[in-house]
Amino acid sequence: MNTDIADLYVSRTERGSAIIARQEPVVYHQGNYAQALNEQQLERYAKDGFLVIENLFDEHEVQELLAELERLRLDPALKGMPELITEPGDQDALRSLFRVHQLSDRMAELIRDPRLVNVARQVLGSEVYVHQSRVNMKPGLYGKEFFWHSDFETWHIEDGMPNMRAVSCSLLLTDNNEHNGPLMLVPGSHRQFIACEGATPDENYKSSLKVQTVGTPDEVSLKLLIDNGGLESVRAKAGSVIFFECNTMHASSGNLSPWARSNVFTVFNSVENKLEAPRNGLAPRPEYLAARQHTDTIVPATELEPDELLMVG
Amino acid sequence: MNTDIADLYVSRTERGSAIIARQEPVVYHQGNYAQALNEQQLERYAKDGFLVIENLFDEHEVQELLAELERLRLDPALKGMPELITEPGDQDALRSLFRVHQLSDRMAELIRDPRLVNVARQVLGSEVYVHQSRVNMKPGLYGKEFFWHSDFETWHIEDGMPNMRAVSCSLLLTDNNEHNGPLMLVPGSHRQFIACEGATPDENYKSSLKVQTVGTPDEVSLKLLIDNGGLESVRAKAGSVIFFECNTMHASSGNLSPWARSNVFTVFNSVENKLEAPRNGLAPRPEYLAARQHTDTIVPATELEPDELLMVG
């Protein structure tokens, strides 16, 4: 008897689109980690699939991180590196820089910050490592949209991430308002896996990081999710952090305002959820998109007393 | 001695970009027209360059107009007509239908409605005619953005509209919220003419109605306008009307929400501001974009008492 359990989260095969109920918990009540989030925040995260904590970093820290972004943007040593993604149609406009926690000491320090990593350890109920990190700069006036997608769908199919046991943190470095293409999320969407139509082209990531066309939900499923959960755009000040579950459906509009939208984005994955082989016979993506070698457990920069970590949402 | 006055609103020539102060009034206090707008509304319009009047049309009227839109969308007689503009990249997704006041009896009735035409007569201080009319349907999920532009810049250069003495009305047929690509305007921008860079290609309108690339302001001027006036997105219910001055800088984001954004758009031009020859040696655009033949004065469908026309903003 074959004891292999079939992959429940099949996607991008001839089966076509489907809505599949999530199998895993959202909050893993395991281990004995700092209570970085209080009960109310945990409940909110479990229900909506995301949580915004305003002003988690102060103005001085934001200025310091913005200066580091500017330094990275102009660093001639980074030019031509595959980690550097430009805007569609403009080779000089930096859109994202990946693997930033290994390219910058300041960013390495940031991802060990207990305000981030202890939230990840608490919700994932285990030690964690960085699956992916990047800074995103959505320039004013010409920043392009990201269409709807679940990160987990891509990470599962293209990277072989077995389960929904990862959390993304977006630390806002600029104010996000209704005009500058803020993150839009579908509350509750993390409880459904939307299997997508269409096969994955070879080296899909080379274009999908600019404009995503595969791994996006069909119209019927997407409308159903939004009918059920509505839409929420995150309007928050620089220094705020959005924690969102790896399967939460999200998008962002183009930025027609003159105000850039920059953030540091880190994905913490559970050490119990390390990558397997990509699905559908795909070749593994580069290390800077999906860590396979560098999966060392993150030790928080400081071990604060639990009391000091209580956050007010 | 040559008594010709040089055109102040030169644009798209080798002169490059420039900010030129508006020469005309915004509200023309001439004639003796129904006081469709009260003093406060007039002041707001003069100051900001636009005015939103909520719930000017009731739910029944909106439903009736939406049904007419649906009828037009499916009308086989309209297929292939140049008045019909589709979404970039999708020949079947109707984006706009022009000259709609001549293609539909219901729309012909609408543009004679005193709630629209009497506002136009009042602010323009003269009789008016329809320079352009259209219905816009920005479909959910895939509706594309319109970049920043002043309509007057295009109408002046491509259509030879001599002066800033026209007003646009957008009657919302669906609720406009922060998620479905609402109209964004720059308050106060109507007081400056932004001369644009770049020459106009022949038959520019064939592509510009899908994606506008010429006749858009340079980044420095645009940022200056927004620094001065800020940005305002119109969030209002179906049945509301946005009146905006022909030179007000505006744009709209893509629509990633599942909610379509539809409206009826009518441009009333003063009979004292009829079109001349297009500038820069351009050929005139088709009648459905810029009326030259059909410039009959609009008589309101009913002549109500002034009291009945007072609107609360």
mmCIF file with all atom_site columns, N, CA and C in Angstrom, chain A residues 128-169:
data_model
loop_
_atom_site.group_PDB
_atom_site.id
_atom_site.type_symbol
_atom_site.label_atom_id
_atom_site.label_alt_id
_atom_site.label_comp_id
_atom_site.label_asym_id
_atom_site.label_entity_id
_atom_site.label_seq_id
_atom_site.pdbx_PDB_ins_code
_atom_site.Cartn_x
_atom_site.Cartn_y
_atom_site.Cartn_z
_atom_site.occupancy
_atom_site.B_iso_or_equiv
_atom_site.pdbx_formal_charge
_atom_site.auth_seq_id
_atom_site.auth_comp_id
_atom_site.auth_asym_id
_atom_site.auth_atom_id
_atom_site.pdbx_PDB_model_num
ATOM 1   N N  . VAL A 1 128 ? 12.394 29.733 13.008  1.00 0.00 ? 128 VAL A N  1
ATOM 2   C CA . VAL A 1 128 ? 12.124 30.178 11.634  1.00 0.00 ? 128 VAL A CA 1
ATOM 3   C C  . VAL A 1 128 ? 13.426 30.534 10.912  1.00 0.00 ? 128 VAL A C  1
ATOM 4   N N  . TYR A 1 129 ? 13.359 30.605 9.615   1.00 0.00 ? 129 TYR A N  1
ATOM 5   C CA . TYR A 1 129 ? 14.481 31.098 8.812   1.00 0.00 ? 129 TYR A CA 1
ATOM 6   C C  . TYR A 1 129 ? 13.915 31.990 7.705   1.00 0.00 ? 129 TYR A C  1
ATOM 7   N N  . VAL A 1 130 ? 14.796 32.694 7.030   1.00 0.00 ? 130 VAL A N  1
ATOM 8   C CA . VAL A 1 130 ? 14.336 33.615 5.976   1.00 0.00 ? 130 VAL A CA 1
ATOM 9   C C  . VAL A 1 130 ? 14.227 32.873 4.643   1.00 0.00 ? 130 VAL A C  1
ATOM 10  N N  . HIS A 1 131 ? 13.002 32.736 4.180   1.00 0.00 ? 131 HIS A N  1
ATOM 11  C CA . HIS A 1 131 ? 12.758 32.104 2.879   1.00 0.00 ? 131 HIS A CA 1
ATOM 12  C C  . HIS A 1 131 ? 13.094 33.068 1.746   1.00 0.00 ? 131 HIS A C  1
ATOM 13  N N  . GLN A 1 132 ? 12.817 34.340 1.980   1.00 0.00 ? 132 GLN A N  1
ATOM 14  C CA . GLN A 1 132 ? 13.062 35.369 0.961   1.00 0.00 ? 132 GLN A CA 1
ATOM 15  C C  . GLN A 1 132 ? 13.093 36.721 1.662   1.00 0.00 ? 132 GLN A C  1
ATOM 16  N N  . SER A 1 133 ? 13.917 37.627 1.185   1.00 0.00 ? 133 SER A N  1
ATOM 17  C CA . SER A 1 133 ? 13.858 38.997 1.687   1.00 0.00 ? 133 SER A CA 1
ATOM 18  C C  . SER A 1 133 ? 14.062 39.938 0.519   1.00 0.00 ? 133 SER A C  1
ATOM 19  N N  . ARG A 1 134 ? 13.477 41.116 0.627   1.00 0.00 ? 134 ARG A N  1
ATOM 20  C CA . ARG A 1 134 ? 13.710 42.109 -0.418  1.00 0.00 ? 134 ARG A CA 1
ATOM 21  C C  . ARG A 1 134 ? 13.279 43.484 0.060   1.00 0.00 ? 134 ARG A C  1
ATOM 22  N N  . VAL A 1 135 ? 13.802 44.495 -0.628  1.00 0.00 ? 135 VAL A N  1
ATOM 23  C CA . VAL A 1 135 ? 13.236 45.829 -0.469  1.00 0.00 ? 135 VAL A CA 1
ATOM 24  C C  . VAL A 1 135 ? 12.466 46.120 -1.752  1.00 0.00 ? 135 VAL A C  1
ATOM 25  N N  . ASN A 1 136 ? 11.307 46.739 -1.595  1.00 0.00 ? 136 ASN A N  1
ATOM 26  C CA . ASN A 1 136 ? 10.483 47.124 -2.744  1.00 0.00 ? 136 ASN A CA 1
ATOM 27  C C  . ASN A 1 136 ? 10.410 48.633 -2.810  1.00 0.00 ? 136 ASN A C  1
ATOM 28  N N  . MET A 1 137 ? 10.627 49.164 -3.995  1.00 0.00 ? 137 MET A N  1
ATOM 29  C CA . MET A 1 137 ? 10.478 50.602 -4.183  1.00 0.00 ? 137 MET A CA 1
ATOM 30  C C  . MET A 1 137 ? 9.494  50.812 -5.310  1.00 0.00 ? 137 MET A C  1
ATOM 31  N N  . LYS A 1 138 ? 8.309  51.228 -4.973  1.00 0.00 ? 138 LYS A N  1
ATOM 32  C CA . LYS A 1 138 ? 7.329  51.510 -6.015  1.00 0.00 ? 138 LYS A CA 1
ATOM 33  C C  . LYS A 1 138 ? 7.402  53.003 -6.265  1.00 0.00 ? 138 LYS A C  1
ATOM 34  N N  . PRO A 1 139 ? 8.027  53.402 -7.380  1.00 0.00 ? 139 PRO A N  1
ATOM 35  C CA . PRO A 1 139 ? 8.268  54.834 -7.578  1.00 0.00 ? 139 PRO A CA 1
ATOM 36  C C  . PRO A 1 139 ? 6.963  55.598 -7.792  1.00 0.00 ? 139 PRO A C  1
ATOM 37  N N  . GLY A 1 140 ? 6.984  56.874 -7.462  1.00 0.00 ? 140 GLY A N  1
ATOM 38  C CA . GLY A 1 140 ? 5.823  57.722 -7.710  1.00 0.00 ? 140 GLY A CA 1
ATOM 39  C C  . GLY A 1 140 ? 5.568  57.869 -9.202  1.00 0.00 ? 140 GLY A C  1
ATOM 40  N N  . LEU A 1 141 ? 4.316  58.078 -9.571  1.00 0.00 ? 141 LEU A N  1
ATOM 41  C CA . LEU A 1 141 ? 3.825  58.352 -10.929 1.00 0.00 ? 141 LEU A CA 1
ATOM 42  C C  . LEU A 1 141 ? 3.874  57.140 -11.850 1.00 0.00 ? 141 LEU A C  1
ATOM 43  N N  . TYR A 1 142 ? 4.958  56.381 -11.802 1.00 0.00 ? 142 TYR A N  1
ATOM 44  C CA . TYR A 1 142 ? 5.105  55.321 -12.794 1.00 0.00 ? 142 TYR A CA 1
ATOM 45  C C  . TYR A 1 142 ? 5.141  53.913 -12.203 1.00 0.00 ? 142 TYR A C  1
ATOM 46  N N  . GLY A 1 143 ? 4.886  53.766 -10.896 1.00 0.00 ? 143 GLY A N  1
ATOM 47  C CA . GLY A 1 143 ? 4.908  52.427 -10.282 1.00 0.00 ? 143 GLY A CA 1
ATOM 48  C C  . GLY A 1 143 ? 3.773  51.578 -10.825 1.00 0.00 ? 143 GLY A C  1
ATOM 49  N N  . LYS A 1 144 ? 4.086  50.381 -11.278 1.00 0.00 ? 144 LYS A N  1
ATOM 50  C CA . LYS A 1 144 ? 3.068  49.535 -11.897 1.00 0.00 ? 144 LYS A CA 1
ATOM 51  C C  . LYS A 1 144 ? 2.366  48.635 -10.881 1.00 0.00 ? 144 LYS A C  1
ATOM 52  N N  . GLU A 1 145 ? 1.206  48.157 -11.265 1.00 0.00 ? 145 GLU A N  1
ATOM 53  C CA . GLU A 1 145 ? 0.417  47.317 -10.372 1.00 0.00 ? 145 GLU A CA 1
ATOM 54  C C  . GLU A 1 145 ? 0.985  45.898 -10.250 1.00 0.00 ? 145 GLU A C  1
ATOM 55  N N  . PHE A 1 146 ? 0.630  45.222 -9.150  1.00 0.00 ? 146 PHE A N  1
ATOM 56  C CA . PHE A 1 146 ? 0.794  43.771 -9.013  1.00 0.00 ? 146 PHE A CA 1
ATOM 57  C C  . PHE A 1 146 ? -0.613 43.175 -9.013  1.00 0.00 ? 146 PHE A C  1
ATOM 58  N N  . PHE A 1 147 ? -0.872 42.220 -9.888  1.00 0.00 ? 147 PHE A N  1
ATOM 59  C CA . PHE A 1 147 ? -2.197 41.605 -9.913  1.00 0.00 ? 147 PHE A CA 1
ATOM 60  C C  . PHE A 1 147 ? -2.359 40.661 -8.709  1.00 0.00 ? 147 PHE A C  1
ATOM 61  N N  . TRP A 1 148 ? -3.586 40.258 -8.469  1.00 0.00 ? 148 TRP A N  1
ATOM 62  C CA . TRP A 1 148 ? -3.928 39.378 -7.354  1.00 0.00 ? 148 TRP A CA 1
ATOM 63  C C  . TRP A 1 148 ? -3.134 38.070 -7.392  1.00 0.00 ? 148 TRP A C  1
ATOM 64  N N  . HIS A 1 149 ? -2.651 37.648 -6.245  1.00 0.00 ? 149 HIS A N  1
ATOM 65  C CA . HIS A 1 149 ? -2.000 36.343 -6.140  1.00 0.00 ? 149 HIS A CA 1
ATOM 66  C C  . HIS A 1 149 ? -1.858 35.955 -4.675  1.00 0.00 ? 149 HIS A C  1
ATOM 67  N N  . SER A 1 150 ? -1.687 34.657 -4.467  1.00 0.00 ? 150 SER A N  1
ATOM 68  C CA . SER A 1 150 ? -1.299 34.126 -3.161  1.00 0.00 ? 150 SER A CA 1
ATOM 69  C C  . SER A 1 150 ? 0.167  33.772 -3.280  1.00 0.00 ? 150 SER A C  1
ATOM 70  N N  . ASP A 1 151 ? 1.005  34.272 -2.367  1.00 0.00 ? 151 ASP A N  1
ATOM 71  C CA . ASP A 1 151 ? 2.424  33.931 -2.433  1.00 0.00 ? 151 ASP A CA 1
ATOM 72  C C  . ASP A 1 151 ? 2.627  32.426 -2.289  1.00 0.00 ? 151 ASP A C  1
ATOM 73  N N  . PHE A 1 152 ? 1.826  31.814 -1.409  1.00 0.00 ? 152 PHE A N  1
ATOM 74  C CA . PHE A 1 152 ? 2.002  30.379 -1.182  1.00 0.00 ? 152 PHE A CA 1
ATOM 75  C C  . PHE A 1 152 ? 1.806  29.581 -2.465  1.00 0.00 ? 152 PHE A C  1
ATOM 76  N N  . GLU A 1 153 ? 0.878  29.988 -3.298  1.00 0.00 ? 153 GLU A N  1
ATOM 77  C CA . GLU A 1 153 ? 0.653  29.250 -4.552  1.00 0.00 ? 153 GLU A CA 1
ATOM 78  C C  . GLU A 1 153 ? 1.947  29.188 -5.349  1.00 0.00 ? 153 GLU A C  1
ATOM 79  N N  . THR A 1 154 ? 2.632  30.323 -5.457  1.00 0.00 ? 154 THR A N  1
ATOM 80  C CA . THR A 1 154 ? 3.915  30.347 -6.182  1.00 0.00 ? 154 THR A CA 1
ATOM 81  C C  . THR A 1 154 ? 4.985  29.555 -5.440  1.00 0.00 ? 154 THR A C  1
ATOM 82  N N  . TRP A 1 155 ? 5.070  29.774 -4.125  1.00 0.00 ? 155 TRP A N  1
ATOM 83  C CA . TRP A 1 155 ? 6.138  29.103 -3.360  1.00 0.00 ? 155 TRP A CA 1
ATOM 84  C C  . TRP A 1 155 ? 5.936  27.588 -3.337  1.00 0.00 ? 155 TRP A C  1
ATOM 85  N N  . HIS A 1 156 ? 4.683  27.151 -3.313  1.00 0.00 ? 156 HIS A N  1
ATOM 86  C CA . HIS A 1 156 ? 4.392  25.718 -3.321  1.00 0.00 ? 156 HIS A CA 1
ATOM 87  C C  . HIS A 1 156 ? 4.769  25.111 -4.670  1.00 0.00 ? 156 HIS A C  1
ATOM 88  N N  . ILE A 1 157 ? 4.300  25.713 -5.754  1.00 0.00 ? 157 ILE A N  1
ATOM 89  C CA . ILE A 1 157 ? 4.512  25.140 -7.090  1.00 0.00 ? 157 ILE A CA 1
ATOM 90  C C  . ILE A 1 157 ? 5.946  25.358 -7.566  1.00 0.00 ? 157 ILE A C  1
ATOM 91  N N  . GLU A 1 158 ? 6.426  26.588 -7.474  1.00 0.00 ? 158 GLU A N  1
ATOM 92  C CA . GLU A 1 158 ? 7.731  26.886 -8.072  1.00 0.00 ? 158 GLU A CA 1
ATOM 93  C C  . GLU A 1 158 ? 8.905  26.583 -7.132  1.00 0.00 ? 158 GLU A C  1
ATOM 94  N N  . ASP A 1 159 ? 8.622  26.566 -5.810  1.00 0.00 ? 159 ASP A N  1
ATOM 95  C CA . ASP A 1 159 ? 9.717  26.357 -4.855  1.00 0.00 ? 159 ASP A CA 1
ATOM 96  C C  . ASP A 1 159 ? 9.577  25.083 -4.023  1.00 0.00 ? 159 ASP A C  1
ATOM 97  N N  . GLY A 1 160 ? 8.438  24.400 -4.131  1.00 0.00 ? 160 GLY A N  1
ATOM 98  C CA . GLY A 1 160 ? 8.256  23.189 -3.332  1.00 0.00 ? 160 GLY A CA 1
ATOM 99  C C  . GLY A 1 160 ? 8.101  23.430 -1.842  1.00 0.00 ? 160 GLY A C  1
ATOM 100 N N  . MET A 1 161 ? 7.523  24.580 -1.456  1.00 0.00 ? 161 MET A N  1
ATOM 101 C CA . MET A 1 161 ? 7.220  24.800 -0.031  1.00 0.00 ? 161 MET A CA 1
ATOM 102 C C  . MET A 1 161 ? 6.031  23.897 0.314   1.00 0.00 ? 161 MET A C  1
ATOM 103 N N  . PRO A 1 162 ? 6.227  22.942 1.245   1.00 0.00 ? 162 PRO A N  1
ATOM 104 C CA . PRO A 1 162 ? 5.175  21.924 1.388   1.00 0.00 ? 162 PRO A CA 1
ATOM 105 C C  . PRO A 1 162 ? 3.858  22.466 1.954   1.00 0.00 ? 162 PRO A C  1
ATOM 106 N N  . ASN A 1 163 ? 3.930  23.246 3.013   1.00 0.00 ? 163 ASN A N  1
ATOM 107 C CA . ASN A 1 163 ? 2.698  23.628 3.706   1.00 0.00 ? 163 ASN A CA 1
ATOM 108 C C  . ASN A 1 163 ? 2.574  25.126 3.921   1.00 0.00 ? 163 ASN A C  1
ATOM 109 N N  . MET A 1 164 ? 1.380  25.531 4.318   1.00 0.00 ? 164 MET A N  1
ATOM 110 C CA . MET A 1 164 ? 1.128  26.932 4.659   1.00 0.00 ? 164 MET A CA 1
ATOM 111 C C  . MET A 1 164 ? 1.635  27.160 6.087   1.00 0.00 ? 164 MET A C  1
ATOM 112 N N  . ARG A 1 165 ? 2.921  27.461 6.177   1.00 0.00 ? 165 ARG A N  1
ATOM 113 C CA . ARG A 1 165 ? 3.492  27.690 7.511   1.00 0.00 ? 165 ARG A CA 1
ATOM 114 C C  . ARG A 1 165 ? 4.611  28.722 7.377   1.00 0.00 ? 165 ARG A C  1
ATOM 115 N N  . ALA A 1 166 ? 4.253  29.829 6.754   1.00 0.00 ? 166 ALA A N  1
ATOM 116 C CA . ALA A 1 166 ? 5.187  30.932 6.573   1.00 0.00 ? 166 ALA A CA 1
ATOM 117 C C  . ALA A 1 166 ? 4.418  32.225 6.770   1.00 0.00 ? 166 ALA A C  1
ATOM 118 N N  . VAL A 1 167 ? 5.138  33.263 7.164   1.00 0.00 ? 167 VAL A N  1
ATOM 119 C CA . VAL A 1 167 ? 4.492  34.565 7.365   1.00 0.00 ? 167 VAL A CA 1
ATOM 120 C C  . VAL A 1 167 ? 5.373  35.654 6.750   1.00 0.00 ? 167 VAL A C  1
ATOM 121 N N  . SER A 1 168 ? 4.742  36.581 6.069   1.00 0.00 ? 168 SER A N  1
ATOM 122 C CA . SER A 1 168 ? 5.465  37.699 5.464   1.00 0.00 ? 168 SER A CA 1
ATOM 123 C C  . SER A 1 168 ? 5.305  38.944 6.327   1.00 0.00 ? 168 SER A C  1
ATOM 124 N N  . CYS A 1 169 ? 6.357  39.735 6.387   1.00 0.00 ? 169 CYS A N  1
ATOM 125 C CA . CYS A 1 169 ? 6.306  41.015 7.101   1.00 0.00 ? 169 CYS A CA 1
ATOM 126 C C  . CYS A 1 169 ? 6.675  42.105 6.106   1.00 0.00 ? 169 CYS A C  1
#
